[in-house]
mmCIF file of C-alpha atoms in Angstrom:
data_model
loop_
_atom_site.group_PDB
_atom_site.id
_atom_site.type_symbol
_atom_site.label_atom_id
_atom_site.label_comp_id
_atom_site.label_asym_id
_atom_site.label_seq_id
_atom_site.Cartn_x
_atom_site.Cartn_y
_atom_site.Cartn_z
ATOM 1 C CA UNK A 3 90.811 96.921 123.031
ATOM 2 C CA UNK A 4 88.400 94.538 121.093
ATOM 3 C CA UNK A 5 88.954 90.914 120.893
ATOM 4 C CA UNK A 6 89.858 89.130 117.746
ATOM 5 C CA UNK A 7 87.190 86.660 116.701
ATOM 6 C CA UNK A 8 88.574 83.216 116.053
ATOM 7 C CA UNK A 9 88.291 81.741 112.503
ATOM 8 C CA UNK A 10 90.627 78.794 112.100
ATOM 9 C CA UNK A 11 93.724 79.244 114.179
ATOM 10 C CA UNK A 12 93.728 81.430 117.256
ATOM 11 C CA UNK A 13 95.696 84.665 116.707
ATOM 12 C CA UNK A 14 98.620 84.819 119.185
ATOM 13 C CA UNK A 15 99.965 87.887 120.941
ATOM 14 C CA UNK A 16 102.289 89.907 118.790
ATOM 15 C CA UNK A 17 105.793 88.478 118.945
ATOM 16 C CA UNK A 18 107.918 90.746 116.681
ATOM 17 C CA UNK A 19 107.865 93.513 114.042
ATOM 18 C CA UNK A 20 110.513 95.425 112.124
ATOM 19 C CA UNK A 21 113.509 94.679 111.765
ATOM 20 C CA UNK A 22 112.817 90.982 112.330
ATOM 21 C CA UNK A 23 112.707 89.023 109.055
ATOM 22 C CA UNK A 24 109.399 88.773 107.252
ATOM 23 C CA UNK A 25 108.492 85.059 107.076
ATOM 24 C CA UNK A 26 105.411 83.129 105.769
ATOM 25 C CA UNK A 27 103.553 81.559 108.510
ATOM 26 C CA UNK A 28 105.133 83.952 111.158
ATOM 27 C CA UNK A 29 104.744 87.468 110.004
ATOM 28 C CA UNK A 30 101.117 88.571 110.797
ATOM 29 C CA UNK A 31 99.434 90.856 108.400
ATOM 30 C CA UNK A 32 96.462 93.068 109.164
ATOM 31 C CA UNK A 33 94.149 94.526 106.515
ATOM 32 C CA UNK A 34 91.708 97.397 106.943
ATOM 33 C CA UNK A 35 89.613 98.096 103.835
ATOM 34 C CA UNK A 36 88.813 94.976 101.977
ATOM 35 C CA UNK A 37 86.856 96.325 99.055
ATOM 36 C CA UNK A 38 87.623 95.135 95.548
ATOM 37 C CA UNK A 39 91.242 96.391 95.571
ATOM 38 C CA UNK A 40 92.172 95.579 99.227
ATOM 39 C CA UNK A 41 90.326 92.354 99.183
ATOM 40 C CA UNK A 42 92.253 91.216 96.223
ATOM 41 C CA UNK A 43 95.521 92.248 97.606
ATOM 42 C CA UNK A 44 94.841 90.639 101.042
ATOM 43 C CA UNK A 45 93.882 87.462 99.209
ATOM 44 C CA UNK A 46 97.167 87.287 97.339
ATOM 45 C CA UNK A 47 98.955 87.417 100.713
ATOM 46 C CA UNK A 48 96.761 84.612 102.160
ATOM 47 C CA UNK A 49 97.542 82.640 99.096
ATOM 48 C CA UNK A 50 101.316 83.248 99.734
ATOM 49 C CA UNK A 51 101.050 81.763 103.135
ATOM 50 C CA UNK A 52 100.787 84.841 105.405
ATOM 51 C CA UNK A 53 98.408 85.088 108.295
ATOM 52 C CA UNK A 54 95.933 87.803 107.610
ATOM 53 C CA UNK A 55 93.500 89.495 110.125
ATOM 54 C CA UNK A 56 91.084 91.848 108.576
ATOM 55 C CA UNK A 57 88.453 94.421 109.425
ATOM 56 C CA UNK A 58 85.420 95.507 107.487
ATOM 57 C CA UNK A 59 82.739 97.906 108.440
ATOM 58 C CA UNK A 60 80.208 95.634 106.562
ATOM 59 C CA UNK A 61 80.975 92.128 107.949
ATOM 60 C CA UNK A 62 79.643 90.384 104.831
ATOM 61 C CA UNK A 63 82.378 91.904 102.893
ATOM 62 C CA UNK A 64 84.865 89.722 104.787
ATOM 63 C CA UNK A 65 83.196 86.383 103.850
ATOM 64 C CA UNK A 66 85.525 85.784 100.876
ATOM 65 C CA UNK A 67 88.568 86.456 102.922
ATOM 66 C CA UNK A 68 87.318 84.203 105.791
ATOM 67 C CA UNK A 69 86.696 81.504 103.265
ATOM 68 C CA UNK A 70 90.352 81.924 102.158
ATOM 69 C CA UNK A 71 91.608 81.529 105.749
ATOM 70 C CA UNK A 72 91.618 85.042 107.201
ATOM 71 C CA UNK A 73 90.597 86.031 110.665
ATOM 72 C CA UNK A 74 88.238 88.895 111.302
ATOM 73 C CA UNK A 75 88.579 91.568 114.014
ATOM 74 C CA UNK A 76 85.912 93.757 115.473
ATOM 75 C CA UNK A 77 87.815 97.015 115.090
ATOM 76 C CA UNK A 78 90.927 98.572 113.349
ATOM 77 C CA UNK A 79 92.675 98.712 116.738
ATOM 78 C CA UNK A 80 92.164 95.031 117.147
ATOM 79 C CA UNK A 81 93.591 94.414 113.768
ATOM 80 C CA UNK A 82 96.694 96.326 114.585
ATOM 81 C CA UNK A 83 97.180 94.599 117.918
ATOM 82 C CA UNK A 84 97.165 91.294 116.247
ATOM 83 C CA UNK A 85 99.616 92.332 113.429
ATOM 84 C CA UNK A 86 103.232 92.924 112.595
ATOM 85 C CA UNK A 87 102.284 94.906 109.475
ATOM 86 C CA UNK A 88 98.937 96.557 109.024
ATOM 87 C CA UNK A 89 97.809 97.676 105.351
ATOM 88 C CA UNK A 90 95.096 100.260 104.960
ATOM 89 C CA UNK A 91 93.283 100.621 101.653
ATOM 90 C CA UNK A 92 90.343 102.795 102.233
ATOM 91 C CA UNK A 93 88.436 105.549 100.314
ATOM 92 C CA UNK A 94 90.112 108.832 101.091
ATOM 93 C CA UNK A 95 92.261 110.817 103.590
ATOM 94 C CA UNK A 96 89.341 111.159 106.015
ATOM 95 C CA UNK A 97 88.986 107.342 106.205
ATOM 96 C CA UNK A 98 92.739 107.093 106.754
ATOM 97 C CA UNK A 99 92.697 109.449 109.621
ATOM 98 C CA UNK A 100 89.603 107.803 111.058
ATOM 99 C CA UNK A 101 90.851 104.182 110.761
ATOM 100 C CA UNK A 102 92.594 104.296 114.218
ATOM 101 C CA UNK A 103 95.015 101.631 113.070
ATOM 102 C CA UNK A 104 98.133 103.384 114.439
ATOM 103 C CA UNK A 105 96.519 103.551 118.006
ATOM 104 C CA UNK A 106 96.608 99.861 118.189
ATOM 105 C CA UNK A 107 99.940 99.055 116.662
ATOM 106 C CA UNK A 108 102.677 97.871 119.019
ATOM 107 C CA UNK A 109 106.247 99.111 118.981
ATOM 108 C CA UNK A 110 108.056 97.624 115.989
ATOM 109 C CA UNK A 111 104.868 97.392 114.067
ATOM 110 C CA UNK A 112 104.613 98.891 110.437
ATOM 111 C CA UNK A 113 101.719 100.666 109.038
ATOM 112 C CA UNK A 114 101.478 100.605 105.185
ATOM 113 C CA UNK A 115 98.939 102.991 103.700
ATOM 114 C CA UNK A 116 97.912 101.972 100.160
ATOM 115 C CA UNK A 117 95.093 104.717 99.919
ATOM 116 C CA UNK A 118 95.414 107.498 97.492
ATOM 117 C CA UNK A 119 95.698 110.185 100.098
ATOM 118 C CA UNK A 120 97.338 113.352 101.045
ATOM 119 C CA UNK A 121 101.137 113.814 101.257
ATOM 120 C CA UNK A 122 100.927 115.970 104.417
ATOM 121 C CA UNK A 123 98.782 113.389 106.123
ATOM 122 C CA UNK A 124 101.342 110.707 105.238
ATOM 123 C CA UNK A 125 104.091 112.791 106.823
ATOM 124 C CA UNK A 126 101.870 113.374 109.829
ATOM 125 C CA UNK A 127 101.231 109.666 110.182
ATOM 126 C CA UNK A 128 104.915 108.719 109.764
ATOM 127 C CA UNK A 129 105.936 111.279 112.518
ATOM 128 C CA UNK A 130 103.265 109.880 114.950
ATOM 129 C CA UNK A 131 104.429 106.352 114.170
ATOM 130 C CA UNK A 132 108.012 107.338 115.067
ATOM 131 C CA UNK A 133 106.827 108.809 118.357
ATOM 132 C CA UNK A 134 105.131 105.557 119.168
ATOM 133 C CA UNK A 135 108.097 103.396 118.336
ATOM 134 C CA UNK A 136 106.466 102.241 115.094
ATOM 135 C CA UNK A 137 107.009 102.845 111.334
ATOM 136 C CA UNK A 138 104.802 104.016 108.597
ATOM 137 C CA UNK A 139 104.983 103.831 104.672
ATOM 138 C CA UNK A 140 102.689 105.473 102.374
ATOM 139 C CA UNK A 141 102.462 103.119 99.475
ATOM 140 C CA UNK A 142 99.571 104.145 97.142
ATOM 141 C CA UNK A 143 99.189 101.820 94.031
ATOM 142 C CA UNK A 144 98.440 102.050 90.357
ATOM 143 C CA UNK A 145 97.088 99.275 88.219
ATOM 144 C CA UNK A 146 93.475 98.960 89.069
ATOM 145 C CA UNK A 147 91.410 95.876 89.967
ATOM 146 C CA UNK A 148 93.208 93.707 87.384
ATOM 147 C CA UNK A 149 96.638 94.574 88.840
ATOM 148 C CA UNK A 150 95.405 94.002 92.436
ATOM 149 C CA UNK A 151 94.095 90.563 91.300
ATOM 150 C CA UNK A 152 97.116 89.536 89.340
ATOM 151 C CA UNK A 153 99.860 91.002 91.634
ATOM 152 C CA UNK A 154 101.097 93.442 88.976
ATOM 153 C CA UNK A 155 100.430 96.815 90.801
ATOM 154 C CA UNK A 156 102.859 99.685 90.734
ATOM 155 C CA UNK A 157 103.595 100.394 94.280
ATOM 156 C CA UNK A 158 104.894 103.974 95.106
ATOM 157 C CA UNK A 159 106.421 103.885 98.521
ATOM 158 C CA UNK A 160 107.387 106.837 100.616
ATOM 159 C CA UNK A 161 109.208 106.487 103.804
ATOM 160 C CA UNK A 162 112.269 104.925 105.515
ATOM 161 C CA UNK A 163 114.165 103.123 102.739
ATOM 162 C CA UNK A 164 115.088 100.238 105.066
ATOM 163 C CA UNK A 165 111.562 99.692 106.066
ATOM 164 C CA UNK A 166 110.421 99.748 102.497
ATOM 165 C CA UNK A 167 113.041 97.114 101.733
ATOM 166 C CA UNK A 168 111.993 95.125 104.790
ATOM 167 C CA UNK A 169 108.474 94.878 103.272
ATOM 168 C CA UNK A 170 109.780 93.474 100.015
ATOM 169 C CA UNK A 171 108.553 89.785 100.733
ATOM 170 C CA UNK A 172 105.124 91.147 101.126
ATOM 171 C CA UNK A 173 105.196 93.679 98.170
ATOM 172 C CA UNK A 174 106.474 90.862 95.933
ATOM 173 C CA UNK A 175 103.028 89.294 95.928
ATOM 174 C CA UNK A 176 101.229 92.493 95.096
ATOM 175 C CA UNK A 177 103.380 94.216 92.547
ATOM 176 C CA UNK A 178 106.574 96.145 91.863
ATOM 177 C CA UNK A 179 107.593 98.570 94.653
ATOM 178 C CA UNK A 180 109.702 101.705 94.070
ATOM 179 C CA UNK A 181 111.147 103.693 96.893
ATOM 180 C CA UNK A 182 110.104 107.323 96.053
ATOM 181 C CA UNK A 183 112.042 108.840 98.993
ATOM 182 C CA UNK A 184 110.846 110.462 102.353
ATOM 183 C CA UNK A 185 107.316 110.083 103.909
ATOM 184 C CA UNK A 186 104.696 111.691 101.670
ATOM 185 C CA UNK A 187 106.669 111.165 98.498
ATOM 186 C CA UNK A 188 104.554 108.047 97.651
ATOM 187 C CA UNK A 189 101.468 110.128 97.798
ATOM 188 C CA UNK A 190 102.889 112.987 95.741
ATOM 189 C CA UNK A 191 103.983 110.321 93.115
ATOM 190 C CA UNK A 192 100.430 108.887 92.980
ATOM 191 C CA UNK A 193 98.943 112.320 92.537
ATOM 192 C CA UNK A 194 101.432 112.954 89.615
ATOM 193 C CA UNK A 195 100.326 109.513 88.215
ATOM 194 C CA UNK A 196 96.628 110.573 88.253
ATOM 195 C CA UNK A 197 97.456 113.764 86.357
ATOM 196 C CA UNK A 198 99.167 111.664 83.769
ATOM 197 C CA UNK A 199 96.225 109.101 83.646
ATOM 198 C CA UNK A 200 93.757 112.036 83.421
ATOM 199 C CA UNK A 201 95.681 113.553 80.483
ATOM 200 C CA UNK A 202 95.772 110.259 78.594
ATOM 201 C CA UNK A 203 91.974 109.790 79.190
ATOM 202 C CA UNK A 204 91.437 113.426 77.878
ATOM 203 C CA UNK A 205 93.455 112.620 74.825
ATOM 204 C CA UNK A 206 91.400 109.501 74.294
ATOM 205 C CA UNK A 207 88.301 111.276 74.555
ATOM 206 C CA UNK A 208 89.391 113.981 72.122
ATOM 207 C CA UNK A 209 89.333 111.099 69.492
ATOM 208 C CA UNK A 210 85.578 111.356 69.488
ATOM 209 C CA UNK A 211 84.347 111.483 65.856
ATOM 210 C CA UNK A 212 87.234 109.460 64.555
ATOM 211 C CA UNK A 213 86.968 105.735 63.678
ATOM 212 C CA UNK A 214 87.684 104.817 67.285
ATOM 213 C CA UNK A 215 88.860 101.340 66.834
ATOM 214 C CA UNK A 216 91.055 102.224 63.895
ATOM 215 C CA UNK A 217 92.560 105.068 65.999
ATOM 216 C CA UNK A 218 93.365 102.808 68.913
ATOM 217 C CA UNK A 219 94.940 100.222 66.837
ATOM 218 C CA UNK A 220 97.071 102.901 65.179
ATOM 219 C CA UNK A 221 98.242 104.822 68.176
ATOM 220 C CA UNK A 222 98.962 101.705 70.153
ATOM 221 C CA UNK A 223 101.841 101.192 67.875
ATOM 222 C CA UNK A 224 103.237 104.711 68.288
ATOM 223 C CA UNK A 225 104.423 107.188 71.093
ATOM 224 C CA UNK A 226 100.841 107.631 72.250
ATOM 225 C CA UNK A 227 100.365 103.966 73.101
ATOM 226 C CA UNK A 228 100.136 103.643 76.828
ATOM 227 C CA UNK A 229 98.834 101.409 79.658
ATOM 228 C CA UNK A 230 95.803 103.875 79.979
ATOM 229 C CA UNK A 231 94.903 103.158 76.312
ATOM 230 C CA UNK A 232 95.329 99.374 76.900
ATOM 231 C CA UNK A 233 93.183 99.403 79.976
ATOM 232 C CA UNK A 234 90.408 101.836 78.947
ATOM 233 C CA UNK A 235 90.601 102.090 75.184
ATOM 234 C CA UNK A 236 88.574 99.092 74.008
ATOM 235 C CA UNK A 237 85.979 99.564 76.738
ATOM 236 C CA UNK A 238 85.571 103.329 75.949
ATOM 237 C CA UNK A 239 85.146 102.442 72.283
ATOM 238 C CA UNK A 240 82.422 99.859 73.250
ATOM 239 C CA UNK A 241 80.863 102.568 75.399
ATOM 240 C CA UNK A 242 81.321 100.505 78.523
ATOM 241 C CA UNK A 243 81.405 103.327 81.049
ATOM 242 C CA UNK A 244 80.380 101.411 84.182
ATOM 243 C CA UNK A 245 82.899 102.150 87.003
ATOM 244 C CA UNK A 246 82.593 98.611 88.401
ATOM 245 C CA UNK A 247 85.125 97.203 90.858
ATOM 246 C CA UNK A 248 88.441 99.112 90.865
ATOM 247 C CA UNK A 249 87.949 100.873 87.576
ATOM 248 C CA UNK A 250 88.206 104.378 89.008
ATOM 249 C CA UNK A 251 85.083 106.524 89.002
ATOM 250 C CA UNK A 252 85.174 110.195 88.014
ATOM 251 C CA UNK A 253 84.520 111.123 91.682
ATOM 252 C CA UNK A 254 87.676 109.499 92.737
ATOM 253 C CA UNK A 255 89.885 111.122 90.099
ATOM 254 C CA UNK A 256 88.303 114.560 90.951
ATOM 255 C CA UNK A 257 89.354 113.846 94.605
ATOM 256 C CA UNK A 258 93.018 113.074 93.508
ATOM 257 C CA UNK A 259 93.278 116.125 91.100
ATOM 258 C CA UNK A 260 91.931 118.237 93.936
ATOM 259 C CA UNK A 261 94.782 117.221 96.028
ATOM 260 C CA UNK A 262 97.164 117.929 93.312
ATOM 261 C CA UNK A 263 95.791 121.446 93.043
ATOM 262 C CA UNK A 264 96.184 121.929 96.884
ATOM 263 C CA UNK A 265 99.770 121.168 96.372
ATOM 264 C CA UNK A 266 100.081 123.401 93.378
ATOM 265 C CA UNK A 267 98.628 126.256 95.427
ATOM 266 C CA UNK A 268 101.133 125.599 98.132
ATOM 267 C CA UNK A 269 98.357 124.543 100.673
ATOM 268 C CA UNK A 270 100.005 121.407 101.548
ATOM 269 C CA UNK A 271 102.392 121.815 104.469
ATOM 270 C CA UNK A 272 106.100 121.915 103.265
ATOM 271 C CA UNK A 273 104.972 122.302 99.575
ATOM 272 C CA UNK A 274 105.829 125.235 97.443
ATOM 273 C CA UNK A 275 103.364 126.684 94.937
ATOM 274 C CA UNK A 276 103.602 124.972 91.590
ATOM 275 C CA UNK A 277 101.698 125.702 88.278
ATOM 276 C CA UNK A 278 99.487 122.726 87.439
ATOM 277 C CA UNK A 279 97.330 124.070 84.507
ATOM 278 C CA UNK A 280 96.703 120.544 83.056
ATOM 279 C CA UNK A 281 95.385 119.273 86.532
ATOM 280 C CA UNK A 282 93.083 122.252 86.755
ATOM 281 C CA UNK A 283 91.746 121.628 83.352
ATOM 282 C CA UNK A 284 91.346 117.883 83.753
ATOM 283 C CA UNK A 285 89.502 118.364 87.028
ATOM 284 C CA UNK A 286 87.141 120.773 85.506
ATOM 285 C CA UNK A 287 86.303 118.240 82.677
ATOM 286 C CA UNK A 288 85.710 115.356 85.062
ATOM 287 C CA UNK A 289 83.658 117.788 87.305
ATOM 288 C CA UNK A 290 81.467 118.244 84.078
ATOM 289 C CA UNK A 291 80.777 114.461 84.174
ATOM 290 C CA UNK A 292 79.456 114.893 87.794
ATOM 291 C CA UNK A 293 77.335 117.965 86.685
ATOM 292 C CA UNK A 294 75.850 115.788 83.986
ATOM 293 C CA UNK A 295 74.871 113.001 86.542
ATOM 294 C CA UNK A 296 77.746 110.700 85.486
ATOM 295 C CA UNK A 297 80.080 111.065 88.506
ATOM 296 C CA UNK A 298 79.820 107.353 89.231
ATOM 297 C CA UNK A 299 80.893 106.182 85.833
ATOM 298 C CA UNK A 300 84.401 105.276 85.072
ATOM 299 C CA UNK A 301 86.819 107.959 83.958
ATOM 300 C CA UNK A 302 86.776 106.648 80.483
ATOM 301 C CA UNK A 303 83.324 108.019 80.293
ATOM 302 C CA UNK A 304 84.808 111.432 79.906
ATOM 303 C CA UNK A 305 84.181 111.000 76.096
ATOM 304 C CA UNK A 306 80.481 111.779 76.980
ATOM 305 C CA UNK A 307 81.478 115.328 78.094
ATOM 306 C CA UNK A 308 83.362 115.873 74.785
ATOM 307 C CA UNK A 309 80.357 114.554 72.852
ATOM 308 C CA UNK A 310 77.984 117.005 74.783
ATOM 309 C CA UNK A 311 80.392 119.892 74.016
ATOM 310 C CA UNK A 312 80.400 118.858 70.382
ATOM 311 C CA UNK A 313 76.638 118.563 70.139
ATOM 312 C CA UNK A 314 76.956 114.766 69.540
ATOM 313 C CA UNK A 315 74.432 112.610 71.418
ATOM 314 C CA UNK A 316 74.725 108.800 71.479
#
């Protein structure tokens, strides 16, 4: 097991985990995946008075957290060994599986995966955690970089309801948690969320050719008004398609919609086949962005696909 490098106070051996009460200054938080989303979320917990030990594959990414008072570990297993609760916020299911956090977690520890990942993998991790005397919650989030920075994320939590409730003092600084039921249900809910987001983006893109600003102002007052319109609308009208930090590139939503279609085909273990024609169409449209060389643009750049299909070039 790697050693935890000292930054500020020395990290003491693990003293407790679930079900002991979560407390500032006593509950030790681990964080794996400190990109824009994960870094902002971990920073909020530091600001709230929790001890945070982090791991970053690229050490320079940890500089801001270190400046805010975090300790840095040389491996995910070291993070887990120094923590009562470990959050993971990585790119995809492969990174979740490769993180190795569960291997370092001691009995009573809680693993909280905020990555948009696979429901079946979430169930697998929950079962492995139970076997190790630990607990796992799949808790993907929605709200983008602004929600992570402001602590207004929607947190879709699957797992033991008592454990989700125990995490409330931590979740309170990140956003609003909702217990979605058994392990995997948080991930299933996030996939459904992504289908709804994709549909709203498609609807926004279909407004190409209208007076876009007038359209946005009008629909914001009606039934089509939505958070998607609020977050993406103005920037889409301004043709600001840069994916930027936490803004959701086309490649990522293709991944999420692909997981939806796996569930729809019944490929996910314990899932029945379900017709998801909208998800299939939306994935095809975002795949067209990638084919056009725009896969790293934000999802609001889907309007460029509609323009190409319509023979409009801007």
